Amino acid sequence: METRKAYEACRLYQQVLTGYSLATDAAKEAGERQVALLPQVEEGLRSELAKLAKANGDRQRAFVERAAGFPCEAEARTLAEATGDQQLDAILAQTGATQAGRLEKFVAEWKGFACAARAAGLYEELAAKALQPLTEQAVGRRGRALVKFLKDWEECPSRVRAAELLETDLGAELAEILAVDKPSTRAGKLKVFIKAWPGTKATDQADAELQKLLEPPAK
């Protein structure tokens, strides 16, 4: 393999070094052979890198992963970051309702790169702006809007805050239901609540309370 696929051989030697720490003799030999192969592999990688100056972001990101741990990784990452920055600037130049969706896709594609972190920050700014009107609405009147917000937005600080607001509001509504004295009325309200707010922590609590009411009395 060293002769036919030097890169793959280097990777396998690395697996020996990182995965079999107790095999000291094998690790020593793997390290020596990897060092001997490194100049050849690095030369091949740099030859590949030279052809990627005008390649698309997908190919550049793939090469960064391929070059991970080799000397040319830093240059490959710099090249990919520049492309990512250009793509992000193009997204920001086109304002409108689709910008958030494009930022979502960008963050997913460029995960692990600095440009993805910048995009995530910009995405959060849009999410915070969308959430602000809901924070000003009265408790008990914004539940459906919060559910829609959680559906429309991907993971970000504002989405976490929206989920917390929803659970707080539902917790207050559930407390009122549990304060109802008549068991049959309370059970009916719990059923309506569970159906209305699936997938929430408050619903799990409501379901537990309903099961208690439905349990047959102990003999």
mmCIF file with all atom_site columns, C-alpha atoms in Angstrom:
data_model
loop_
_atom_site.group_PDB
_atom_site.id
_atom_site.type_symbol
_atom_site.label_atom_id
_atom_site.label_alt_id
_atom_site.label_comp_id
_atom_site.label_asym_id
_atom_site.label_entity_id
_atom_site.label_seq_id
_atom_site.pdbx_PDB_ins_code
_atom_site.Cartn_x
_atom_site.Cartn_y
_atom_site.Cartn_z
_atom_site.occupancy
_atom_site.B_iso_or_equiv
_atom_site.pdbx_formal_charge
_atom_site.auth_seq_id
_atom_site.auth_comp_id
_atom_site.auth_asym_id
_atom_site.auth_atom_id
_atom_site.pdbx_PDB_model_num
ATOM 1   C CA . MET A 1 1   ? 0.000   0.000  0.000  1.00 0.00 ? 1   MET A CA 1
ATOM 2   C CA . GLU A 1 2   ? 2.903   2.380  0.681  1.00 0.00 ? 2   GLU A CA 1
ATOM 3   C CA . THR A 1 3   ? 3.840   2.040  -2.979 1.00 0.00 ? 3   THR A CA 1
ATOM 4   C CA . ARG A 1 4   ? 0.379   2.129  -4.510 1.00 0.00 ? 4   ARG A CA 1
ATOM 5   C CA . LYS A 1 5   ? -1.577  4.294  -2.043 1.00 0.00 ? 5   LYS A CA 1
ATOM 6   C CA . ALA A 1 6   ? 0.794   6.285  0.116  1.00 0.00 ? 6   ALA A CA 1
ATOM 7   C CA . TYR A 1 7   ? -1.946  8.558  1.492  1.00 0.00 ? 7   TYR A CA 1
ATOM 8   C CA . GLU A 1 8   ? -4.086  5.627  2.629  1.00 0.00 ? 8   GLU A CA 1
ATOM 9   C CA . ALA A 1 9   ? -1.049  3.986  4.201  1.00 0.00 ? 9   ALA A CA 1
ATOM 10  C CA . CYS A 1 10  ? -0.328  7.170  6.164  1.00 0.00 ? 10  CYS A CA 1
ATOM 11  C CA . ARG A 1 11  ? -3.895  7.208  7.458  1.00 0.00 ? 11  ARG A CA 1
ATOM 12  C CA . LEU A 1 12  ? -3.679  3.579  8.548  1.00 0.00 ? 12  LEU A CA 1
ATOM 13  C CA . TYR A 1 13  ? -0.422  4.230  10.370 1.00 0.00 ? 13  TYR A CA 1
ATOM 14  C CA . GLN A 1 14  ? -2.154  7.110  12.123 1.00 0.00 ? 14  GLN A CA 1
ATOM 15  C CA . GLN A 1 15  ? -4.890  4.729  13.253 1.00 0.00 ? 15  GLN A CA 1
ATOM 16  C CA . VAL A 1 16  ? -2.240  2.503  14.817 1.00 0.00 ? 16  VAL A CA 1
ATOM 17  C CA . LEU A 1 17  ? -0.723  5.490  16.609 1.00 0.00 ? 17  LEU A CA 1
ATOM 18  C CA . THR A 1 18  ? -4.007  6.827  17.957 1.00 0.00 ? 18  THR A CA 1
ATOM 19  C CA . GLY A 1 19  ? -5.985  3.620  18.429 1.00 0.00 ? 19  GLY A CA 1
ATOM 20  C CA . TYR A 1 20  ? -3.495  1.171  19.890 1.00 0.00 ? 20  TYR A CA 1
ATOM 21  C CA . SER A 1 21  ? -1.512  3.058  22.501 1.00 0.00 ? 21  SER A CA 1
ATOM 22  C CA . LEU A 1 22  ? -0.546  -0.151 24.359 1.00 0.00 ? 22  LEU A CA 1
ATOM 23  C CA . ALA A 1 23  ? 1.046   -1.690 21.259 1.00 0.00 ? 23  ALA A CA 1
ATOM 24  C CA . THR A 1 24  ? 4.256   0.258  21.786 1.00 0.00 ? 24  THR A CA 1
ATOM 25  C CA . ASP A 1 25  ? 6.426   -1.641 19.307 1.00 0.00 ? 25  ASP A CA 1
ATOM 26  C CA . ALA A 1 26  ? 3.824   -1.408 16.549 1.00 0.00 ? 26  ALA A CA 1
ATOM 27  C CA . ALA A 1 27  ? 3.192   2.266  17.318 1.00 0.00 ? 27  ALA A CA 1
ATOM 28  C CA . LYS A 1 28  ? 6.892   3.023  17.108 1.00 0.00 ? 28  LYS A CA 1
ATOM 29  C CA . GLU A 1 29  ? 7.215   1.342  13.734 1.00 0.00 ? 29  GLU A CA 1
ATOM 30  C CA . ALA A 1 30  ? 4.001   2.950  12.449 1.00 0.00 ? 30  ALA A CA 1
ATOM 31  C CA . GLY A 1 31  ? 5.301   6.362  13.473 1.00 0.00 ? 31  GLY A CA 1
ATOM 32  C CA . GLU A 1 32  ? 8.628   5.834  11.749 1.00 0.00 ? 32  GLU A CA 1
ATOM 33  C CA . ARG A 1 33  ? 7.022   4.634  8.526  1.00 0.00 ? 33  ARG A CA 1
ATOM 34  C CA . GLN A 1 34  ? 4.496   7.457  8.575  1.00 0.00 ? 34  GLN A CA 1
ATOM 35  C CA . VAL A 1 35  ? 7.286   10.043 8.911  1.00 0.00 ? 35  VAL A CA 1
ATOM 36  C CA . ALA A 1 36  ? 9.112   8.416  5.988  1.00 0.00 ? 36  ALA A CA 1
ATOM 37  C CA . LEU A 1 37  ? 5.977   8.616  3.819  1.00 0.00 ? 37  LEU A CA 1
ATOM 38  C CA . LEU A 1 38  ? 5.033   12.145 4.792  1.00 0.00 ? 38  LEU A CA 1
ATOM 39  C CA . PRO A 1 39  ? 7.078   14.060 2.163  1.00 0.00 ? 39  PRO A CA 1
ATOM 40  C CA . GLN A 1 40  ? 5.610   11.952 -0.641 1.00 0.00 ? 40  GLN A CA 1
ATOM 41  C CA . VAL A 1 41  ? 2.063   12.291 0.625  1.00 0.00 ? 41  VAL A CA 1
ATOM 42  C CA . GLU A 1 42  ? 2.415   16.012 1.258  1.00 0.00 ? 42  GLU A CA 1
ATOM 43  C CA . GLU A 1 43  ? 3.709   16.520 -2.275 1.00 0.00 ? 43  GLU A CA 1
ATOM 44  C CA . GLY A 1 44  ? 0.684   14.721 -3.682 1.00 0.00 ? 44  GLY A CA 1
ATOM 45  C CA . LEU A 1 45  ? -1.715  16.709 -1.515 1.00 0.00 ? 45  LEU A CA 1
ATOM 46  C CA . ARG A 1 46  ? -0.162  20.005 -2.550 1.00 0.00 ? 46  ARG A CA 1
ATOM 47  C CA . SER A 1 47  ? -0.519  18.986 -6.163 1.00 0.00 ? 47  SER A CA 1
ATOM 48  C CA . GLU A 1 48  ? -4.248  18.412 -5.532 1.00 0.00 ? 48  GLU A CA 1
ATOM 49  C CA . LEU A 1 49  ? -4.526  21.692 -3.651 1.00 0.00 ? 49  LEU A CA 1
ATOM 50  C CA . ALA A 1 50  ? -3.028  23.659 -6.536 1.00 0.00 ? 50  ALA A CA 1
ATOM 51  C CA . LYS A 1 51  ? -5.956  22.563 -8.710 1.00 0.00 ? 51  LYS A CA 1
ATOM 52  C CA . LEU A 1 52  ? -8.598  23.743 -6.242 1.00 0.00 ? 52  LEU A CA 1
ATOM 53  C CA . ALA A 1 53  ? -8.046  27.510 -6.433 1.00 0.00 ? 53  ALA A CA 1
ATOM 54  C CA . LYS A 1 54  ? -11.186 27.955 -8.552 1.00 0.00 ? 54  LYS A CA 1
ATOM 55  C CA . ALA A 1 55  ? -13.075 24.874 -7.383 1.00 0.00 ? 55  ALA A CA 1
ATOM 56  C CA . ASN A 1 56  ? -16.439 25.093 -5.648 1.00 0.00 ? 56  ASN A CA 1
ATOM 57  C CA . GLY A 1 57  ? -16.895 25.063 -1.906 1.00 0.00 ? 57  GLY A CA 1
ATOM 58  C CA . ASP A 1 58  ? -17.919 21.404 -1.788 1.00 0.00 ? 58  ASP A CA 1
ATOM 59  C CA . ARG A 1 59  ? -14.642 20.241 -3.284 1.00 0.00 ? 59  ARG A CA 1
ATOM 60  C CA . GLN A 1 60  ? -12.587 22.597 -1.142 1.00 0.00 ? 60  GLN A CA 1
ATOM 61  C CA . ARG A 1 61  ? -14.285 21.462 2.074  1.00 0.00 ? 61  ARG A CA 1
ATOM 62  C CA . ALA A 1 62  ? -13.792 17.827 1.089  1.00 0.00 ? 62  ALA A CA 1
ATOM 63  C CA . PHE A 1 63  ? -10.096 18.464 0.537  1.00 0.00 ? 63  PHE A CA 1
ATOM 64  C CA . VAL A 1 64  ? -9.750  20.127 3.948  1.00 0.00 ? 64  VAL A CA 1
ATOM 65  C CA . GLU A 1 65  ? -11.062 16.925 5.491  1.00 0.00 ? 65  GLU A CA 1
ATOM 66  C CA . ARG A 1 66  ? -8.698  14.874 3.341  1.00 0.00 ? 66  ARG A CA 1
ATOM 67  C CA . ALA A 1 67  ? -5.720  17.050 4.315  1.00 0.00 ? 67  ALA A CA 1
ATOM 68  C CA . ALA A 1 68  ? -6.510  17.020 8.040  1.00 0.00 ? 68  ALA A CA 1
ATOM 69  C CA . GLY A 1 69  ? -3.350  16.381 10.027 1.00 0.00 ? 69  GLY A CA 1
ATOM 70  C CA . PHE A 1 70  ? -0.989  17.096 7.149  1.00 0.00 ? 70  PHE A CA 1
ATOM 71  C CA . PRO A 1 71  ? 1.103   20.287 6.776  1.00 0.00 ? 71  PRO A CA 1
ATOM 72  C CA . CYS A 1 72  ? -0.992  21.643 3.895  1.00 0.00 ? 72  CYS A CA 1
ATOM 73  C CA . GLU A 1 73  ? -4.207  21.539 5.933  1.00 0.00 ? 73  GLU A CA 1
ATOM 74  C CA . ALA A 1 74  ? -3.823  25.174 7.036  1.00 0.00 ? 74  ALA A CA 1
ATOM 75  C CA . GLU A 1 75  ? -3.507  26.414 3.445  1.00 0.00 ? 75  GLU A CA 1
ATOM 76  C CA . ALA A 1 76  ? -6.434  24.274 2.338  1.00 0.00 ? 76  ALA A CA 1
ATOM 77  C CA . ARG A 1 77  ? -8.580  25.662 5.127  1.00 0.00 ? 77  ARG A CA 1
ATOM 78  C CA . THR A 1 78  ? -7.609  29.239 4.278  1.00 0.00 ? 78  THR A CA 1
ATOM 79  C CA . LEU A 1 79  ? -8.637  28.653 0.671  1.00 0.00 ? 79  LEU A CA 1
ATOM 80  C CA . ALA A 1 80  ? -11.966 27.126 1.675  1.00 0.00 ? 80  ALA A CA 1
ATOM 81  C CA . GLU A 1 81  ? -12.652 29.889 4.209  1.00 0.00 ? 81  GLU A CA 1
ATOM 82  C CA . ALA A 1 82  ? -12.194 32.521 1.500  1.00 0.00 ? 82  ALA A CA 1
ATOM 83  C CA . THR A 1 83  ? -14.739 30.750 -0.684 1.00 0.00 ? 83  THR A CA 1
ATOM 84  C CA . GLY A 1 84  ? -17.127 30.435 2.265  1.00 0.00 ? 84  GLY A CA 1
ATOM 85  C CA . ASP A 1 85  ? -16.817 34.138 3.018  1.00 0.00 ? 85  ASP A CA 1
ATOM 86  C CA . GLN A 1 86  ? -17.636 34.972 -0.591 1.00 0.00 ? 86  GLN A CA 1
ATOM 87  C CA . GLN A 1 87  ? -20.714 32.754 -0.532 1.00 0.00 ? 87  GLN A CA 1
ATOM 88  C CA . LEU A 1 88  ? -21.853 34.258 2.753  1.00 0.00 ? 88  LEU A CA 1
ATOM 89  C CA . ASP A 1 89  ? -21.417 37.797 1.454  1.00 0.00 ? 89  ASP A CA 1
ATOM 90  C CA . ALA A 1 90  ? -23.555 36.869 -1.558 1.00 0.00 ? 90  ALA A CA 1
ATOM 91  C CA . ILE A 1 91  ? -26.310 35.659 0.784  1.00 0.00 ? 91  ILE A CA 1
ATOM 92  C CA . LEU A 1 92  ? -26.172 38.863 2.806  1.00 0.00 ? 92  LEU A CA 1
ATOM 93  C CA . ALA A 1 93  ? -26.379 40.957 -0.355 1.00 0.00 ? 93  ALA A CA 1
ATOM 94  C CA . GLN A 1 94  ? -29.803 39.445 -1.098 1.00 0.00 ? 94  GLN A CA 1
ATOM 95  C CA . THR A 1 95  ? -32.082 40.504 1.739  1.00 0.00 ? 95  THR A CA 1
ATOM 96  C CA . GLY A 1 96  ? -35.594 39.149 2.080  1.00 0.00 ? 96  GLY A CA 1
ATOM 97  C CA . ALA A 1 97  ? -37.670 36.364 3.523  1.00 0.00 ? 97  ALA A CA 1
ATOM 98  C CA . THR A 1 98  ? -35.424 33.643 2.075  1.00 0.00 ? 98  THR A CA 1
ATOM 99  C CA . GLN A 1 99  ? -32.249 34.877 3.767  1.00 0.00 ? 99  GLN A CA 1
ATOM 100 C CA . ALA A 1 100 ? -32.809 32.917 6.984  1.00 0.00 ? 100 ALA A CA 1
ATOM 101 C CA . GLY A 1 101 ? -33.299 29.682 5.048  1.00 0.00 ? 101 GLY A CA 1
ATOM 102 C CA . ARG A 1 102 ? -30.158 30.253 3.034  1.00 0.00 ? 102 ARG A CA 1
ATOM 103 C CA . LEU A 1 103 ? -28.203 30.948 6.206  1.00 0.00 ? 103 LEU A CA 1
ATOM 104 C CA . GLU A 1 104 ? -29.513 27.694 7.721  1.00 0.00 ? 104 GLU A CA 1
ATOM 105 C CA . LYS A 1 105 ? -28.219 25.748 4.732  1.00 0.00 ? 105 LYS A CA 1
ATOM 106 C CA . PHE A 1 106 ? -24.900 27.600 4.780  1.00 0.00 ? 106 PHE A CA 1
ATOM 107 C CA . VAL A 1 107 ? -24.285 26.861 8.461  1.00 0.00 ? 107 VAL A CA 1
ATOM 108 C CA . ALA A 1 108 ? -24.971 23.168 7.886  1.00 0.00 ? 108 ALA A CA 1
ATOM 109 C CA . GLU A 1 109 ? -22.677 22.980 4.860  1.00 0.00 ? 109 GLU A CA 1
ATOM 110 C CA . TRP A 1 110 ? -19.781 24.915 6.407  1.00 0.00 ? 110 TRP A CA 1
ATOM 111 C CA . LYS A 1 111 ? -19.915 23.430 9.898  1.00 0.00 ? 111 LYS A CA 1
ATOM 112 C CA . GLY A 1 112 ? -16.511 23.622 11.536 1.00 0.00 ? 112 GLY A CA 1
ATOM 113 C CA . PHE A 1 113 ? -15.362 26.661 9.546  1.00 0.00 ? 113 PHE A CA 1
ATOM 114 C CA . ALA A 1 114 ? -15.122 30.226 10.838 1.00 0.00 ? 114 ALA A CA 1
ATOM 115 C CA . CYS A 1 115 ? -17.520 31.464 8.151  1.00 0.00 ? 115 CYS A CA 1
ATOM 116 C CA . ALA A 1 116 ? -20.182 29.104 9.553  1.00 0.00 ? 116 ALA A CA 1
ATOM 117 C CA . ALA A 1 117 ? -19.819 30.680 12.980 1.00 0.00 ? 117 ALA A CA 1
ATOM 118 C CA . ARG A 1 118 ? -20.279 34.128 11.434 1.00 0.00 ? 118 ARG A CA 1
ATOM 119 C CA . ALA A 1 119 ? -23.349 32.926 9.565  1.00 0.00 ? 119 ALA A CA 1
ATOM 120 C CA . ALA A 1 120 ? -24.780 31.415 12.751 1.00 0.00 ? 120 ALA A CA 1
ATOM 121 C CA . GLY A 1 121 ? -24.426 34.763 14.485 1.00 0.00 ? 121 GLY A CA 1
ATOM 122 C CA . LEU A 1 122 ? -26.274 36.501 11.668 1.00 0.00 ? 122 LEU A CA 1
ATOM 123 C CA . TYR A 1 123 ? -28.967 33.818 11.727 1.00 0.00 ? 123 TYR A CA 1
ATOM 124 C CA . GLU A 1 124 ? -29.449 34.403 15.445 1.00 0.00 ? 124 GLU A CA 1
ATOM 125 C CA . GLU A 1 125 ? -29.887 38.132 14.821 1.00 0.00 ? 125 GLU A CA 1
ATOM 126 C CA . LEU A 1 126 ? -32.751 37.381 12.427 1.00 0.00 ? 126 LEU A CA 1
ATOM 127 C CA . ALA A 1 127 ? -34.295 34.890 14.842 1.00 0.00 ? 127 ALA A CA 1
ATOM 128 C CA . ALA A 1 128 ? -34.094 37.335 17.755 1.00 0.00 ? 128 ALA A CA 1
ATOM 129 C CA . LYS A 1 129 ? -35.798 40.001 15.665 1.00 0.00 ? 129 LYS A CA 1
ATOM 130 C CA . ALA A 1 130 ? -38.594 37.574 14.765 1.00 0.00 ? 130 ALA A CA 1
ATOM 131 C CA . LEU A 1 131 ? -39.039 36.467 18.380 1.00 0.00 ? 131 LEU A CA 1
ATOM 132 C CA . GLN A 1 132 ? -39.128 39.928 19.933 1.00 0.00 ? 132 GLN A CA 1
ATOM 133 C CA . PRO A 1 133 ? -42.833 40.660 19.169 1.00 0.00 ? 133 PRO A CA 1
ATOM 134 C CA . LEU A 1 134 ? -43.818 37.342 20.756 1.00 0.00 ? 134 LEU A CA 1
ATOM 135 C CA . THR A 1 135 ? -41.997 38.148 23.993 1.00 0.00 ? 135 THR A CA 1
ATOM 136 C CA . GLU A 1 136 ? -44.174 41.246 24.293 1.00 0.00 ? 136 GLU A CA 1
ATOM 137 C CA . GLN A 1 137 ? -47.454 39.336 23.954 1.00 0.00 ? 137 GLN A CA 1
ATOM 138 C CA . ALA A 1 138 ? -49.448 38.319 26.991 1.00 0.00 ? 138 ALA A CA 1
ATOM 139 C CA . VAL A 1 139 ? -48.974 34.895 28.524 1.00 0.00 ? 139 VAL A CA 1
ATOM 140 C CA . GLY A 1 140 ? -51.685 32.542 27.284 1.00 0.00 ? 140 GLY A CA 1
ATOM 141 C CA . ARG A 1 141 ? -52.111 34.284 23.944 1.00 0.00 ? 141 ARG A CA 1
ATOM 142 C CA . ARG A 1 142 ? -48.837 33.504 22.179 1.00 0.00 ? 142 ARG A CA 1
ATOM 143 C CA . GLY A 1 143 ? -48.686 29.721 22.423 1.00 0.00 ? 143 GLY A CA 1
ATOM 144 C CA . ARG A 1 144 ? -49.543 28.976 18.787 1.00 0.00 ? 144 ARG A CA 1
ATOM 145 C CA . ALA A 1 145 ? -47.174 31.662 17.563 1.00 0.00 ? 145 ALA A CA 1
ATOM 146 C CA . LEU A 1 146 ? -44.356 30.195 19.668 1.00 0.00 ? 146 LEU A CA 1
ATOM 147 C CA . VAL A 1 147 ? -45.047 26.715 18.281 1.00 0.00 ? 147 VAL A CA 1
ATOM 148 C CA . LYS A 1 148 ? -44.819 28.109 14.746 1.00 0.00 ? 148 LYS A CA 1
ATOM 149 C CA . PHE A 1 149 ? -41.578 29.889 15.622 1.00 0.00 ? 149 PHE A CA 1
ATOM 150 C CA . LEU A 1 150 ? -40.074 26.623 16.871 1.00 0.00 ? 150 LEU A CA 1
ATOM 151 C CA . LYS A 1 151 ? -41.117 24.928 13.639 1.00 0.00 ? 151 LYS A CA 1
ATOM 152 C CA . ASP A 1 152 ? -39.753 27.672 11.394 1.00 0.00 ? 152 ASP A CA 1
ATOM 153 C CA . TRP A 1 153 ? -36.344 28.208 13.017 1.00 0.00 ? 153 TRP A CA 1
ATOM 154 C CA . GLU A 1 154 ? -33.397 25.884 13.447 1.00 0.00 ? 154 GLU A CA 1
ATOM 155 C CA . GLU A 1 155 ? -31.356 25.537 16.645 1.00 0.00 ? 155 GLU A CA 1
ATOM 156 C CA . CYS A 1 156 ? -30.116 28.897 17.930 1.00 0.00 ? 156 CYS A CA 1
ATOM 157 C CA . PRO A 1 157 ? -30.276 30.863 21.218 1.00 0.00 ? 157 PRO A CA 1
ATOM 158 C CA . SER A 1 158 ? -33.593 32.487 20.283 1.00 0.00 ? 158 SER A CA 1
ATOM 159 C CA . ARG A 1 159 ? -35.140 29.121 19.539 1.00 0.00 ? 159 ARG A CA 1
ATOM 160 C CA . VAL A 1 160 ? -34.080 27.910 22.979 1.00 0.00 ? 160 VAL A CA 1
ATOM 161 C CA . ARG A 1 161 ? -35.658 31.008 24.498 1.00 0.00 ? 161 ARG A CA 1
ATOM 162 C CA . ALA A 1 162 ? -38.880 30.450 22.537 1.00 0.00 ? 162 ALA A CA 1
ATOM 163 C CA . ALA A 1 163 ? -39.086 26.882 23.843 1.00 0.00 ? 163 ALA A CA 1
ATOM 164 C CA . GLU A 1 164 ? -38.596 28.135 27.401 1.00 0.00 ? 164 GLU A CA 1
ATOM 165 C CA . LEU A 1 165 ? -41.343 30.751 26.969 1.00 0.00 ? 165 LEU A CA 1
ATOM 166 C CA . LEU A 1 166 ? -43.734 28.138 25.621 1.00 0.00 ? 166 LEU A CA 1
ATOM 167 C CA . GLU A 1 167 ? -43.080 25.745 28.488 1.00 0.00 ? 167 GLU A CA 1
ATOM 168 C CA . THR A 1 168 ? -43.521 28.563 31.025 1.00 0.00 ? 168 THR A CA 1
ATOM 169 C CA . ASP A 1 169 ? -46.831 29.593 29.471 1.00 0.00 ? 169 ASP A CA 1
ATOM 170 C CA . LEU A 1 170 ? -48.085 26.025 29.284 1.00 0.00 ? 170 LEU A CA 1
ATOM 171 C CA . GLY A 1 171 ? -46.973 25.386 32.843 1.00 0.00 ? 171 GLY A CA 1
ATOM 172 C CA . ALA A 1 172 ? -49.149 28.272 34.009 1.00 0.00 ? 172 ALA A CA 1
ATOM 173 C CA . GLU A 1 173 ? -52.120 26.979 32.013 1.00 0.00 ? 173 GLU A CA 1
ATOM 174 C CA . LEU A 1 174 ? -51.630 23.469 33.363 1.00 0.00 ? 174 LEU A CA 1
ATOM 175 C CA . ALA A 1 175 ? -51.488 24.762 36.928 1.00 0.00 ? 175 ALA A CA 1
ATOM 176 C CA . GLU A 1 176 ? -54.938 26.315 36.448 1.00 0.00 ? 176 GLU A CA 1
ATOM 177 C CA . ILE A 1 177 ? -56.296 23.013 35.160 1.00 0.00 ? 177 ILE A CA 1
ATOM 178 C CA . LEU A 1 178 ? -54.851 21.074 38.079 1.00 0.00 ? 178 LEU A CA 1
ATOM 179 C CA . ALA A 1 179 ? -56.503 23.526 40.457 1.00 0.00 ? 179 ALA A CA 1
ATOM 180 C CA . VAL A 1 180 ? -59.960 22.475 39.212 1.00 0.00 ? 180 VAL A CA 1
ATOM 181 C CA . ASP A 1 181 ? -61.713 20.642 42.066 1.00 0.00 ? 181 ASP A CA 1
ATOM 182 C CA . LYS A 1 182 ? -64.031 18.311 40.148 1.00 0.00 ? 182 LYS A CA 1
ATOM 183 C CA . PRO A 1 183 ? -62.020 15.279 38.901 1.00 0.00 ? 183 PRO A CA 1
ATOM 184 C CA . SER A 1 184 ? -64.161 14.648 35.802 1.00 0.00 ? 184 SER A CA 1
ATOM 185 C CA . THR A 1 185 ? -63.891 18.280 34.718 1.00 0.00 ? 185 THR A CA 1
ATOM 186 C CA . ARG A 1 186 ? -60.167 18.274 35.421 1.00 0.00 ? 186 ARG A CA 1
ATOM 187 C CA . ALA A 1 187 ? -59.724 15.083 33.383 1.00 0.00 ? 187 ALA A CA 1
ATOM 188 C CA . GLY A 1 188 ? -61.619 16.567 30.447 1.00 0.00 ? 188 GLY A CA 1
ATOM 189 C CA . LYS A 1 189 ? -59.487 19.695 30.473 1.00 0.00 ? 189 LYS A CA 1
ATOM 190 C CA . LEU A 1 190 ? -56.316 17.610 30.680 1.00 0.00 ? 190 LEU A CA 1
ATOM 191 C CA . LYS A 1 191 ? -57.355 15.617 27.597 1.00 0.00 ? 191 LYS A CA 1
ATOM 192 C CA . VAL A 1 192 ? -57.926 18.832 25.647 1.00 0.00 ? 192 VAL A CA 1
ATOM 193 C CA . PHE A 1 193 ? -54.580 20.212 26.837 1.00 0.00 ? 193 PHE A CA 1
ATOM 194 C CA . ILE A 1 194 ? -52.672 17.062 25.825 1.00 0.00 ? 194 ILE A CA 1
ATOM 195 C CA . LYS A 1 195 ? -54.234 17.086 22.376 1.00 0.00 ? 195 LYS A CA 1
ATOM 196 C CA . ALA A 1 196 ? -53.520 20.785 21.893 1.00 0.00 ? 196 ALA A CA 1
ATOM 197 C CA . TRP A 1 197 ? -49.852 20.819 22.922 1.00 0.00 ? 197 TRP A CA 1
ATOM 198 C CA . PRO A 1 198 ? -48.129 17.575 21.848 1.00 0.00 ? 198 PRO A CA 1
ATOM 199 C CA . GLY A 1 199 ? -44.398 17.158 22.282 1.00 0.00 ? 199 GLY A CA 1
ATOM 200 C CA . THR A 1 200 ? -43.966 19.509 25.230 1.00 0.00 ? 200 THR A CA 1
ATOM 201 C CA . LYS A 1 201 ? -42.790 18.835 28.786 1.00 0.00 ? 201 LYS A CA 1
ATOM 202 C CA . ALA A 1 202 ? -46.038 20.301 30.095 1.00 0.00 ? 202 ALA A CA 1
ATOM 203 C CA . THR A 1 203 ? -47.969 17.717 28.071 1.00 0.00 ? 203 THR A CA 1
ATOM 204 C CA . ASP A 1 204 ? -45.912 14.914 29.609 1.00 0.00 ? 204 ASP A CA 1
ATOM 205 C CA . GLN A 1 205 ? -46.837 16.228 33.043 1.00 0.00 ? 205 GLN A CA 1
ATOM 206 C CA . ALA A 1 206 ? -50.474 16.587 32.026 1.00 0.00 ? 206 ALA A CA 1
ATOM 207 C CA . ASP A 1 207 ? -50.533 13.012 30.766 1.00 0.00 ? 207 ASP A CA 1
ATOM 208 C CA . ALA A 1 208 ? -49.098 11.761 34.045 1.00 0.00 ? 208 ALA A CA 1
ATOM 209 C CA . GLU A 1 209 ? -51.756 13.666 35.979 1.00 0.00 ? 209 GLU A CA 1
ATOM 210 C CA . LEU A 1 210 ? -54.484 12.279 33.721 1.00 0.00 ? 210 LEU A CA 1
ATOM 211 C CA . GLN A 1 211 ? -53.306 8.709  34.282 1.00 0.00 ? 211 GLN A CA 1
ATOM 212 C CA . LYS A 1 212 ? -53.565 9.233  37.994 1.00 0.00 ? 212 LYS A CA 1
ATOM 213 C CA . LEU A 1 213 ? -57.188 10.306 37.585 1.00 0.00 ? 213 LEU A CA 1
ATOM 214 C CA . LEU A 1 214 ? -57.984 7.314  35.374 1.00 0.00 ? 214 LEU A CA 1
ATOM 215 C CA . GLU A 1 215 ? -56.438 4.740  37.658 1.00 0.00 ? 215 GLU A CA 1
ATOM 216 C CA . PRO A 1 216 ? -59.060 2.564  39.322 1.00 0.00 ? 216 PRO A CA 1
ATOM 217 C CA . PRO A 1 217 ? -59.341 3.149  43.065 1.00 0.00 ? 217 PRO A CA 1
ATOM 218 C CA . ALA A 1 218 ? -57.340 0.784  45.229 1.00 0.00 ? 218 ALA A CA 1
ATOM 219 C CA . LYS A 1 219 ? -59.354 -1.976 46.824 1.00 0.00 ? 219 LYS A CA 1
#
